[in-house]
Amino acid sequence: MTGFLKSREALLVAVILALLALIATRFPGFVDPANLARVFNDTAPLILLALGQTIVILTRCIDLSVAANLALTGMVVAMLNAAIPGVPVPAIIAVALCLGAVMGAINGLIVWKLSIPPIVVTLGTMTIYRGIIFVISGGEWVNSHEMSAAFTGFPRAEILGLPVLGWIAVLASAFFIVVINRTALGRAFYAVGGNPNAAVYTGLDVGRTQFLAFVISGTLAGLTGYLWVARYSVAYVDIAGGFELEVVAACVIGGIAIAGGAGTLVGAFLGAIFLGIIKNALPVIGVSPFWQLAISGSAIVIAVAFNARANRQKGRIILKRAEGHA
């Protein structure tokens, strides 16, 4: 318990509570349970993408194509629904999961087999995926009147006051937290990111582990693609443009080390919640939503500086202990 109170996660919880209290002094309705449920639901896509991005970053990689993956998957399933309205929602979700996984696998294979830096690979595939959206859609939108009621209704259906979209974020978070903390695969992600050379000597295939991380990230992005277009009832070329910045910001704010091998999914979850509250509070406190990207970018810089300082302090502690034993 003492360890948790001193952790980055505890600090984030305290900051989030303080932020809510500050907002409530001006607009008490913001902290109403029903409104907080809406804020969480708005943040659910960011949470889902942050989970996948965290796993990728843990392995010393980064996936800048998640928003483009989301957009392409969303466009494909929206066009499929418009062309064949009778396709059941489970089949639509299966298509989204598979398509997202394929795009993630493409990233992972290039990084693994060609040894190209992940930032270069995913920057390239991000552009390619956006281009494919324009090619298949001809630049046209898929609007709400072209989508079936079942297609748009699934993520909006409420269970115990929270829409299905929000519940999916909760369940996905719980599932991957267990996977990362309780399975050999989760330990492999940390080992590969912490020290790739040592991981090889323990029998781990670094490239294969990074490949699996990209597949997981892509799968979550594909799922989010369907949920996004269904919830907002629209699909277009520039959907979720720039959203990858918010995803990286959520991870870094949550304490995920860009260098890999350090951080928790709980931290990424809380980082996404923090950004979600900021984003929803901006219009309430009279700040233009166009400042969102600037705030996200500033949050990344501050969080990276904070993480770097914390790592230096840990290093000093280790050196002092070593000197004490010498």
mmCIF file of C-alpha atoms in Angstrom:
data_model
loop_
_atom_site.group_PDB
_atom_site.id
_atom_site.type_symbol
_atom_site.label_atom_id
_atom_site.label_comp_id
_atom_site.label_asym_id
_atom_site.label_seq_id
_atom_site.Cartn_x
_atom_site.Cartn_y
_atom_site.Cartn_z
ATOM 1 C CA MET A 1 0.000 0.000 0.000
ATOM 2 C CA THR A 2 2.853 2.366 0.877
ATOM 3 C CA GLY A 3 4.461 1.635 -2.500
ATOM 4 C CA PHE A 4 1.274 2.593 -4.342
ATOM 5 C CA LEU A 5 0.968 5.880 -2.452
ATOM 6 C CA LYS A 6 4.449 6.835 -3.667
ATOM 7 C CA SER A 7 3.816 5.719 -7.244
ATOM 8 C CA ARG A 8 3.137 7.715 -10.411
ATOM 9 C CA GLU A 9 -0.365 6.228 -10.493
ATOM 10 C CA ALA A 10 -1.200 7.612 -7.040
ATOM 11 C CA LEU A 11 0.083 11.026 -8.100
ATOM 12 C CA LEU A 12 -2.127 10.922 -11.193
ATOM 13 C CA VAL A 13 -5.171 9.960 -9.135
ATOM 14 C CA ALA A 14 -4.492 12.909 -6.827
ATOM 15 C CA VAL A 15 -4.036 15.288 -9.773
ATOM 16 C CA ILE A 16 -7.259 14.071 -11.425
ATOM 17 C CA LEU A 17 -9.238 14.522 -8.191
ATOM 18 C CA ALA A 18 -7.752 17.997 -7.674
ATOM 19 C CA LEU A 19 -8.602 18.904 -11.272
ATOM 20 C CA LEU A 20 -12.201 17.767 -10.834
ATOM 21 C CA ALA A 21 -12.463 19.727 -7.590
ATOM 22 C CA LEU A 22 -11.118 22.847 -9.311
ATOM 23 C CA ILE A 23 -13.578 22.520 -12.198
ATOM 24 C CA ALA A 24 -16.438 21.887 -9.753
ATOM 25 C CA THR A 25 -15.831 25.224 -8.034
ATOM 26 C CA ARG A 26 -16.953 26.971 -11.219
ATOM 27 C CA PHE A 27 -19.271 24.363 -12.756
ATOM 28 C CA PRO A 28 -20.635 21.896 -10.156
ATOM 29 C CA GLY A 29 -22.567 20.030 -12.840
ATOM 30 C CA PHE A 30 -19.324 18.760 -14.377
ATOM 31 C CA VAL A 31 -18.785 16.308 -11.514
ATOM 32 C CA ASP A 32 -22.342 14.988 -11.657
ATOM 33 C CA PRO A 33 -22.142 11.165 -12.005
ATOM 34 C CA ALA A 34 -24.101 11.212 -15.271
ATOM 35 C CA ASN A 35 -21.745 13.814 -16.761
ATOM 36 C CA LEU A 36 -18.651 11.950 -15.555
ATOM 37 C CA ALA A 37 -20.015 8.843 -17.286
ATOM 38 C CA ARG A 38 -20.309 10.876 -20.506
ATOM 39 C CA VAL A 39 -16.749 12.157 -20.089
ATOM 40 C CA PHE A 40 -15.483 8.613 -19.585
ATOM 41 C CA ASN A 41 -17.391 7.454 -22.650
ATOM 42 C CA ASP A 42 -15.850 10.281 -24.695
ATOM 43 C CA THR A 43 -12.426 9.167 -23.462
ATOM 44 C CA ALA A 44 -12.974 5.452 -24.217
ATOM 45 C CA PRO A 45 -11.390 5.560 -27.739
ATOM 46 C CA LEU A 46 -8.299 7.249 -26.302
ATOM 47 C CA ILE A 47 -8.092 4.598 -23.563
ATOM 48 C CA LEU A 48 -8.280 1.745 -26.072
ATOM 49 C CA LEU A 49 -5.561 3.201 -28.293
ATOM 50 C CA ALA A 50 -3.388 4.081 -25.282
ATOM 51 C CA LEU A 51 -3.490 0.455 -24.113
ATOM 52 C CA GLY A 52 -2.074 -0.747 -27.418
ATOM 53 C CA GLN A 53 0.420 2.104 -27.682
ATOM 54 C CA THR A 54 1.690 1.374 -24.171
ATOM 55 C CA ILE A 55 2.431 -2.241 -25.058
ATOM 56 C CA VAL A 56 4.319 -1.111 -28.169
ATOM 57 C CA ILE A 57 6.318 1.524 -26.264
ATOM 58 C CA LEU A 58 7.221 -1.016 -23.577
ATOM 59 C CA THR A 59 9.136 -2.932 -26.282
ATOM 60 C CA ARG A 60 11.144 0.183 -27.296
ATOM 61 C CA CYS A 61 8.962 0.902 -30.331
ATOM 62 C CA ILE A 62 6.267 3.431 -31.179
ATOM 63 C CA ASP A 63 3.178 3.228 -33.396
ATOM 64 C CA LEU A 64 2.302 6.508 -35.112
ATOM 65 C CA SER A 65 -0.190 4.778 -37.414
ATOM 66 C CA VAL A 66 -2.875 4.000 -34.808
ATOM 67 C CA ALA A 67 -5.142 6.904 -35.788
ATOM 68 C CA ALA A 68 -4.768 6.100 -39.493
ATOM 69 C CA ASN A 69 -5.501 2.442 -38.718
ATOM 70 C CA LEU A 70 -8.626 3.582 -36.856
ATOM 71 C CA ALA A 71 -9.688 5.779 -39.766
ATOM 72 C CA LEU A 72 -9.142 3.150 -42.472
ATOM 73 C CA THR A 73 -10.910 0.423 -40.502
ATOM 74 C CA GLY A 74 -13.753 2.779 -39.692
ATOM 75 C CA MET A 75 -14.180 3.714 -43.350
ATOM 76 C CA VAL A 76 -14.103 0.079 -44.504
ATOM 77 C CA VAL A 77 -16.736 -1.108 -42.023
ATOM 78 C CA ALA A 78 -18.890 1.974 -42.674
ATOM 79 C CA MET A 79 -18.789 1.349 -46.432
ATOM 80 C CA LEU A 80 -19.513 -2.345 -45.820
ATOM 81 C CA ASN A 81 -22.519 -1.472 -43.706
ATOM 82 C CA ALA A 82 -23.772 1.055 -46.249
ATOM 83 C CA ALA A 83 -23.454 -1.492 -49.074
ATOM 84 C CA ILE A 84 -24.845 -4.476 -47.118
ATOM 85 C CA PRO A 85 -26.943 -3.176 -44.183
ATOM 86 C CA GLY A 86 -27.905 -6.700 -43.144
ATOM 87 C CA VAL A 87 -24.388 -7.706 -42.029
ATOM 88 C CA PRO A 88 -24.681 -8.412 -38.265
ATOM 89 C CA VAL A 89 -22.718 -6.298 -35.803
ATOM 90 C CA PRO A 90 -20.572 -9.253 -34.554
ATOM 91 C CA ALA A 91 -19.393 -9.797 -38.139
ATOM 92 C CA ILE A 92 -18.646 -6.076 -38.499
ATOM 93 C CA ILE A 93 -16.594 -6.191 -35.288
ATOM 94 C CA ALA A 94 -14.744 -9.293 -36.513
ATOM 95 C CA VAL A 95 -13.868 -7.485 -39.754
ATOM 96 C CA ALA A 96 -12.637 -4.467 -37.792
ATOM 97 C CA LEU A 97 -10.499 -6.605 -35.480
ATOM 98 C CA CYS A 98 -8.965 -8.572 -38.344
ATOM 99 C CA LEU A 99 -8.278 -5.535 -40.525
ATOM 100 C CA GLY A 100 -6.698 -3.676 -37.612
ATOM 101 C CA ALA A 101 -4.580 -6.714 -36.742
ATOM 102 C CA VAL A 102 -3.364 -6.992 -40.356
ATOM 103 C CA MET A 103 -2.266 -3.350 -40.393
ATOM 104 C CA GLY A 104 -0.519 -3.821 -37.069
ATOM 105 C CA ALA A 105 1.152 -6.980 -38.379
ATOM 106 C CA ILE A 106 2.444 -5.076 -41.425
ATOM 107 C CA ASN A 107 4.147 -2.587 -39.099
ATOM 108 C CA GLY A 108 5.525 -5.362 -36.942
ATOM 109 C CA LEU A 109 6.868 -7.415 -39.832
ATOM 110 C CA ILE A 110 8.694 -4.468 -41.391
ATOM 111 C CA VAL A 111 10.265 -3.544 -38.048
ATOM 112 C CA TRP A 112 11.131 -7.188 -37.334
ATOM 113 C CA LYS A 113 12.379 -8.450 -40.687
ATOM 114 C CA LEU A 114 13.850 -5.283 -42.199
ATOM 115 C CA SER A 115 15.138 -3.724 -38.950
ATOM 116 C CA ILE A 116 13.822 -0.297 -39.909
ATOM 117 C CA PRO A 117 13.242 2.120 -36.977
ATOM 118 C CA PRO A 118 9.609 1.888 -35.813
ATOM 119 C CA ILE A 119 9.064 5.644 -35.978
ATOM 120 C CA VAL A 120 10.007 5.619 -39.680
ATOM 121 C CA VAL A 121 7.905 2.548 -40.463
ATOM 122 C CA THR A 122 4.742 3.771 -38.739
ATOM 123 C CA LEU A 123 5.120 7.298 -40.104
ATOM 124 C CA GLY A 124 5.176 5.748 -43.569
ATOM 125 C CA THR A 125 2.268 3.374 -43.014
ATOM 126 C CA MET A 126 0.287 6.210 -41.424
ATOM 127 C CA THR A 127 0.494 8.090 -44.718
ATOM 128 C CA ILE A 128 -0.235 4.957 -46.749
ATOM 129 C CA TYR A 129 -3.332 4.076 -44.715
ATOM 130 C CA ARG A 130 -4.666 7.623 -45.059
ATOM 131 C CA GLY A 131 -4.074 7.448 -48.801
ATOM 132 C CA ILE A 132 -5.940 4.140 -49.064
ATOM 133 C CA ILE A 133 -8.947 5.727 -47.354
ATOM 134 C CA PHE A 134 -9.096 8.372 -50.084
ATOM 135 C CA VAL A 135 -8.684 5.758 -52.828
ATOM 136 C CA ILE A 136 -11.472 3.448 -51.645
ATOM 137 C CA SER A 137 -13.887 6.230 -50.725
ATOM 138 C CA GLY A 138 -13.079 8.665 -53.521
ATOM 139 C CA GLY A 139 -12.981 11.365 -50.862
ATOM 140 C CA GLU A 140 -16.691 10.842 -50.137
ATOM 141 C CA TRP A 141 -18.199 10.667 -46.646
ATOM 142 C CA VAL A 142 -20.368 7.883 -45.255
ATOM 143 C CA ASN A 143 -23.092 9.648 -43.282
ATOM 144 C CA SER A 144 -25.582 8.566 -40.641
ATOM 145 C CA HIS A 145 -28.490 8.025 -43.048
ATOM 146 C CA GLU A 146 -26.386 5.415 -44.882
ATOM 147 C CA MET A 147 -25.689 3.416 -41.708
ATOM 148 C CA SER A 148 -28.066 0.870 -40.205
ATOM 149 C CA ALA A 149 -29.639 1.370 -36.779
ATOM 150 C CA ALA A 150 -27.901 -1.743 -35.431
ATOM 151 C CA PHE A 151 -24.508 -0.510 -36.665
ATOM 152 C CA THR A 152 -24.759 2.857 -34.909
ATOM 153 C CA GLY A 153 -26.774 1.636 -31.949
ATOM 154 C CA PHE A 154 -24.390 -0.976 -30.514
ATOM 155 C CA PRO A 155 -21.752 1.348 -28.939
ATOM 156 C CA ARG A 156 -24.493 3.692 -27.705
ATOM 157 C CA ALA A 157 -26.589 1.097 -25.871
ATOM 158 C CA GLU A 158 -26.432 1.751 -22.123
ATOM 159 C CA ILE A 159 -25.728 -0.828 -19.428
ATOM 160 C CA LEU A 160 -25.985 0.408 -15.815
ATOM 161 C CA GLY A 161 -25.810 4.009 -16.992
ATOM 162 C CA LEU A 162 -22.665 3.579 -19.097
ATOM 163 C CA PRO A 163 -22.722 3.063 -22.886
ATOM 164 C CA VAL A 164 -21.265 -0.128 -24.355
ATOM 165 C CA LEU A 165 -18.337 1.903 -25.724
ATOM 166 C CA GLY A 166 -17.307 2.768 -22.170
ATOM 167 C CA TRP A 167 -17.747 -0.814 -20.973
ATOM 168 C CA ILE A 168 -15.517 -2.084 -23.780
ATOM 169 C CA ALA A 169 -12.784 0.292 -22.595
ATOM 170 C CA VAL A 170 -13.193 -0.984 -19.020
ATOM 171 C CA LEU A 171 -13.104 -4.654 -20.010
ATOM 172 C CA ALA A 172 -10.180 -4.195 -22.421
ATOM 173 C CA SER A 173 -8.220 -2.359 -19.721
ATOM 174 C CA ALA A 174 -8.863 -5.089 -17.153
ATOM 175 C CA PHE A 175 -7.963 -7.831 -19.644
ATOM 176 C CA PHE A 176 -4.666 -6.327 -20.770
ATOM 177 C CA ILE A 177 -3.647 -5.332 -17.245
ATOM 178 C CA VAL A 178 -3.953 -9.013 -16.297
ATOM 179 C CA VAL A 179 -2.102 -10.105 -19.458
ATOM 180 C CA ILE A 180 0.785 -7.694 -18.874
ATOM 181 C CA ASN A 181 1.123 -8.389 -15.152
ATOM 182 C CA ARG A 182 0.337 -12.093 -14.962
ATOM 183 C CA THR A 183 1.537 -13.782 -18.147
ATOM 184 C CA ALA A 184 4.849 -14.718 -19.722
ATOM 185 C CA LEU A 185 4.012 -12.533 -22.725
ATOM 186 C CA GLY A 186 3.636 -9.495 -20.477
ATOM 187 C CA ARG A 187 6.984 -10.175 -18.835
ATOM 188 C CA ALA A 188 8.515 -10.572 -22.302
ATOM 189 C CA PHE A 189 7.337 -7.071 -23.294
ATOM 190 C CA TYR A 190 9.089 -5.581 -20.268
ATOM 191 C CA ALA A 191 12.222 -7.698 -20.750
ATOM 192 C CA VAL A 192 12.603 -6.771 -24.413
ATOM 193 C CA GLY A 193 12.126 -3.079 -23.682
ATOM 194 C CA GLY A 194 14.289 -3.048 -20.586
ATOM 195 C CA ASN A 195 17.331 -4.784 -22.075
ATOM 196 C CA PRO A 196 17.009 -6.347 -25.550
ATOM 197 C CA ASN A 197 20.491 -7.904 -25.410
ATOM 198 C CA ALA A 198 19.828 -9.634 -22.102
ATOM 199 C CA ALA A 199 16.388 -10.725 -23.374
ATOM 200 C CA VAL A 200 18.074 -12.618 -26.222
ATOM 201 C CA TYR A 201 20.193 -14.584 -23.738
ATOM 202 C CA THR A 202 17.037 -15.622 -21.862
ATOM 203 C CA GLY A 203 15.639 -17.151 -25.058
ATOM 204 C CA LEU A 204 13.305 -14.319 -26.104
ATOM 205 C CA ASP A 205 12.954 -13.364 -29.747
ATOM 206 C CA VAL A 206 13.043 -9.552 -29.614
ATOM 207 C CA GLY A 207 11.665 -9.044 -33.127
ATOM 208 C CA ARG A 208 8.822 -11.507 -32.632
ATOM 209 C CA THR A 209 7.862 -9.911 -29.308
ATOM 210 C CA GLN A 210 7.775 -6.455 -30.892
ATOM 211 C CA PHE A 211 5.726 -7.894 -33.761
ATOM 212 C CA LEU A 212 3.122 -9.198 -31.286
ATOM 213 C CA ALA A 213 2.994 -5.782 -29.618
ATOM 214 C CA PHE A 214 2.213 -4.133 -32.968
ATOM 215 C CA VAL A 215 -0.485 -6.724 -33.701
ATOM 216 C CA ILE A 216 -2.168 -6.007 -30.353
ATOM 217 C CA SER A 217 -1.980 -2.266 -30.961
ATOM 218 C CA GLY A 218 -3.395 -2.673 -34.468
ATOM 219 C CA THR A 219 -6.218 -4.903 -33.268
ATOM 220 C CA LEU A 220 -7.286 -2.363 -30.645
ATOM 221 C CA ALA A 221 -7.069 0.420 -33.246
ATOM 222 C CA GLY A 222 -9.286 -1.592 -35.599
ATOM 223 C CA LEU A 223 -11.881 -2.175 -32.892
ATOM 224 C CA THR A 224 -11.801 1.526 -32.039
ATOM 225 C CA GLY A 225 -12.304 2.352 -35.710
ATOM 226 C CA TYR A 226 -15.710 0.666 -35.762
ATOM 227 C CA LEU A 227 -16.711 2.084 -32.372
ATOM 228 C CA TRP A 228 -15.687 5.600 -33.444
ATOM 229 C CA VAL A 229 -17.619 5.761 -36.730
ATOM 230 C CA ALA A 230 -20.636 4.000 -35.203
ATOM 231 C CA ARG A 231 -20.784 6.358 -32.272
ATOM 232 C CA TYR A 232 -20.388 9.551 -34.305
ATOM 233 C CA SER A 233 -22.327 8.173 -37.303
ATOM 234 C CA VAL A 234 -19.854 9.447 -39.876
ATOM 235 C CA ALA A 235 -16.737 8.241 -41.692
ATOM 236 C CA TYR A 236 -14.418 10.451 -43.755
ATOM 237 C CA VAL A 237 -10.787 10.689 -44.907
ATOM 238 C CA ASP A 238 -9.437 12.829 -42.077
ATOM 239 C CA ILE A 239 -11.229 11.089 -39.227
ATOM 240 C CA ALA A 240 -9.171 11.163 -35.992
ATOM 241 C CA GLY A 241 -6.553 13.353 -37.637
ATOM 242 C CA GLY A 242 -3.738 14.094 -35.193
ATOM 243 C CA PHE A 243 -5.214 11.730 -32.607
ATOM 244 C CA GLU A 244 -1.948 9.772 -32.421
ATOM 245 C CA LEU A 245 -0.440 12.731 -30.540
ATOM 246 C CA GLU A 246 -3.070 12.455 -27.819
ATOM 247 C CA VAL A 247 -2.431 8.712 -27.589
ATOM 248 C CA VAL A 248 1.300 9.203 -27.056
ATOM 249 C CA ALA A 249 0.551 12.004 -24.582
ATOM 250 C CA ALA A 250 -1.708 9.715 -22.537
ATOM 251 C CA CYS A 251 1.042 7.095 -22.347
ATOM 252 C CA VAL A 252 3.792 9.516 -21.386
ATOM 253 C CA ILE A 253 1.638 11.323 -18.828
ATOM 254 C CA GLY A 254 0.856 7.897 -17.375
ATOM 255 C CA GLY A 255 4.562 7.297 -16.752
ATOM 256 C CA ILE A 256 5.418 5.082 -19.718
ATOM 257 C CA ALA A 257 9.112 5.479 -20.500
ATOM 258 C CA ILE A 258 9.694 6.324 -24.160
ATOM 259 C CA ALA A 259 12.937 4.332 -23.938
ATOM 260 C CA GLY A 260 10.845 1.229 -23.154
ATOM 261 C CA GLY A 261 10.705 -1.325 -20.386
ATOM 262 C CA ALA A 262 9.064 0.868 -17.731
ATOM 263 C CA GLY A 263 5.528 1.956 -16.932
ATOM 264 C CA THR A 264 2.132 0.383 -16.342
ATOM 265 C CA LEU A 265 -1.157 0.093 -18.194
ATOM 266 C CA VAL A 266 -2.879 1.544 -15.130
ATOM 267 C CA GLY A 267 -0.749 4.647 -15.584
ATOM 268 C CA ALA A 268 -1.674 4.884 -19.276
ATOM 269 C CA PHE A 269 -5.350 4.448 -18.354
ATOM 270 C CA LEU A 270 -5.104 7.312 -15.851
ATOM 271 C CA GLY A 271 -3.168 9.435 -18.342
ATOM 272 C CA ALA A 272 -6.013 9.015 -20.841
ATOM 273 C CA ILE A 273 -8.563 9.930 -18.161
ATOM 274 C CA PHE A 274 -6.568 13.060 -17.335
ATOM 275 C CA LEU A 275 -6.522 14.168 -20.981
ATOM 276 C CA GLY A 276 -10.199 13.276 -21.363
ATOM 277 C CA ILE A 277 -11.143 15.534 -18.468
ATOM 278 C CA ILE A 278 -8.997 18.362 -19.848
ATOM 279 C CA LYS A 279 -10.553 18.009 -23.310
ATOM 280 C CA ASN A 280 -14.118 18.013 -21.990
ATOM 281 C CA ALA A 281 -13.437 20.833 -19.530
ATOM 282 C CA LEU A 282 -11.955 23.227 -22.121
ATOM 283 C CA PRO A 283 -15.295 24.442 -23.522
ATOM 284 C CA VAL A 284 -16.722 24.626 -19.999
ATOM 285 C CA ILE A 285 -14.020 26.968 -18.718
ATOM 286 C CA GLY A 286 -14.044 29.049 -21.894
ATOM 287 C CA VAL A 287 -10.837 27.778 -23.537
ATOM 288 C CA SER A 288 -10.959 27.090 -27.284
ATOM 289 C CA PRO A 289 -10.862 23.365 -28.176
ATOM 290 C CA PHE A 290 -8.257 24.274 -30.811
ATOM 291 C CA TRP A 291 -5.784 24.548 -27.937
ATOM 292 C CA GLN A 292 -6.172 20.797 -27.335
ATOM 293 C CA LEU A 293 -3.193 19.790 -29.494
ATOM 294 C CA ALA A 294 -1.007 22.473 -27.917
ATOM 295 C CA ILE A 295 -1.967 21.258 -24.454
ATOM 296 C CA SER A 296 -1.302 17.640 -25.432
ATOM 297 C CA GLY A 297 2.098 18.570 -26.851
ATOM 298 C CA SER A 298 2.990 20.535 -23.727
ATOM 299 C CA ALA A 299 1.891 17.624 -21.561
ATOM 300 C CA ILE A 300 4.222 15.292 -23.489
ATOM 301 C CA VAL A 301 7.221 17.595 -22.999
ATOM 302 C CA ILE A 302 6.522 18.096 -19.284
ATOM 303 C CA ALA A 303 5.877 14.403 -18.677
ATOM 304 C CA VAL A 304 9.034 13.320 -20.547
ATOM 305 C CA ALA A 305 11.079 15.793 -18.509
ATOM 306 C CA PHE A 306 9.468 14.505 -15.314
ATOM 307 C CA ASN A 307 10.146 10.885 -16.286
ATOM 308 C CA ALA A 308 13.772 11.651 -17.183
ATOM 309 C CA ARG A 309 14.348 13.395 -13.861
ATOM 310 C CA ALA A 310 12.778 10.517 -11.947
ATOM 311 C CA ASN A 311 15.016 8.013 -13.760
ATOM 312 C CA ARG A 312 18.131 10.076 -12.967
ATOM 313 C CA GLN A 313 17.174 10.164 -9.302
ATOM 314 C CA LYS A 314 16.721 6.388 -9.255
ATOM 315 C CA GLY A 315 20.146 6.012 -10.843
ATOM 316 C CA ARG A 316 21.729 8.159 -8.156
ATOM 317 C CA ILE A 317 20.075 6.098 -5.434
ATOM 318 C CA ILE A 318 21.454 2.887 -6.947
ATOM 319 C CA LEU A 319 24.958 4.409 -7.181
ATOM 320 C CA LYS A 320 24.842 5.594 -3.575
ATOM 321 C CA ARG A 321 23.807 2.139 -2.417
ATOM 322 C CA ALA A 322 26.624 0.594 -4.419
ATOM 323 C CA GLU A 323 29.128 3.012 -2.882
ATOM 324 C CA GLY A 324 27.815 2.184 0.576
ATOM 325 C CA HIS A 325 28.468 -1.522 0.033
ATOM 326 C CA ALA A 326 31.931 -0.927 -1.467
#
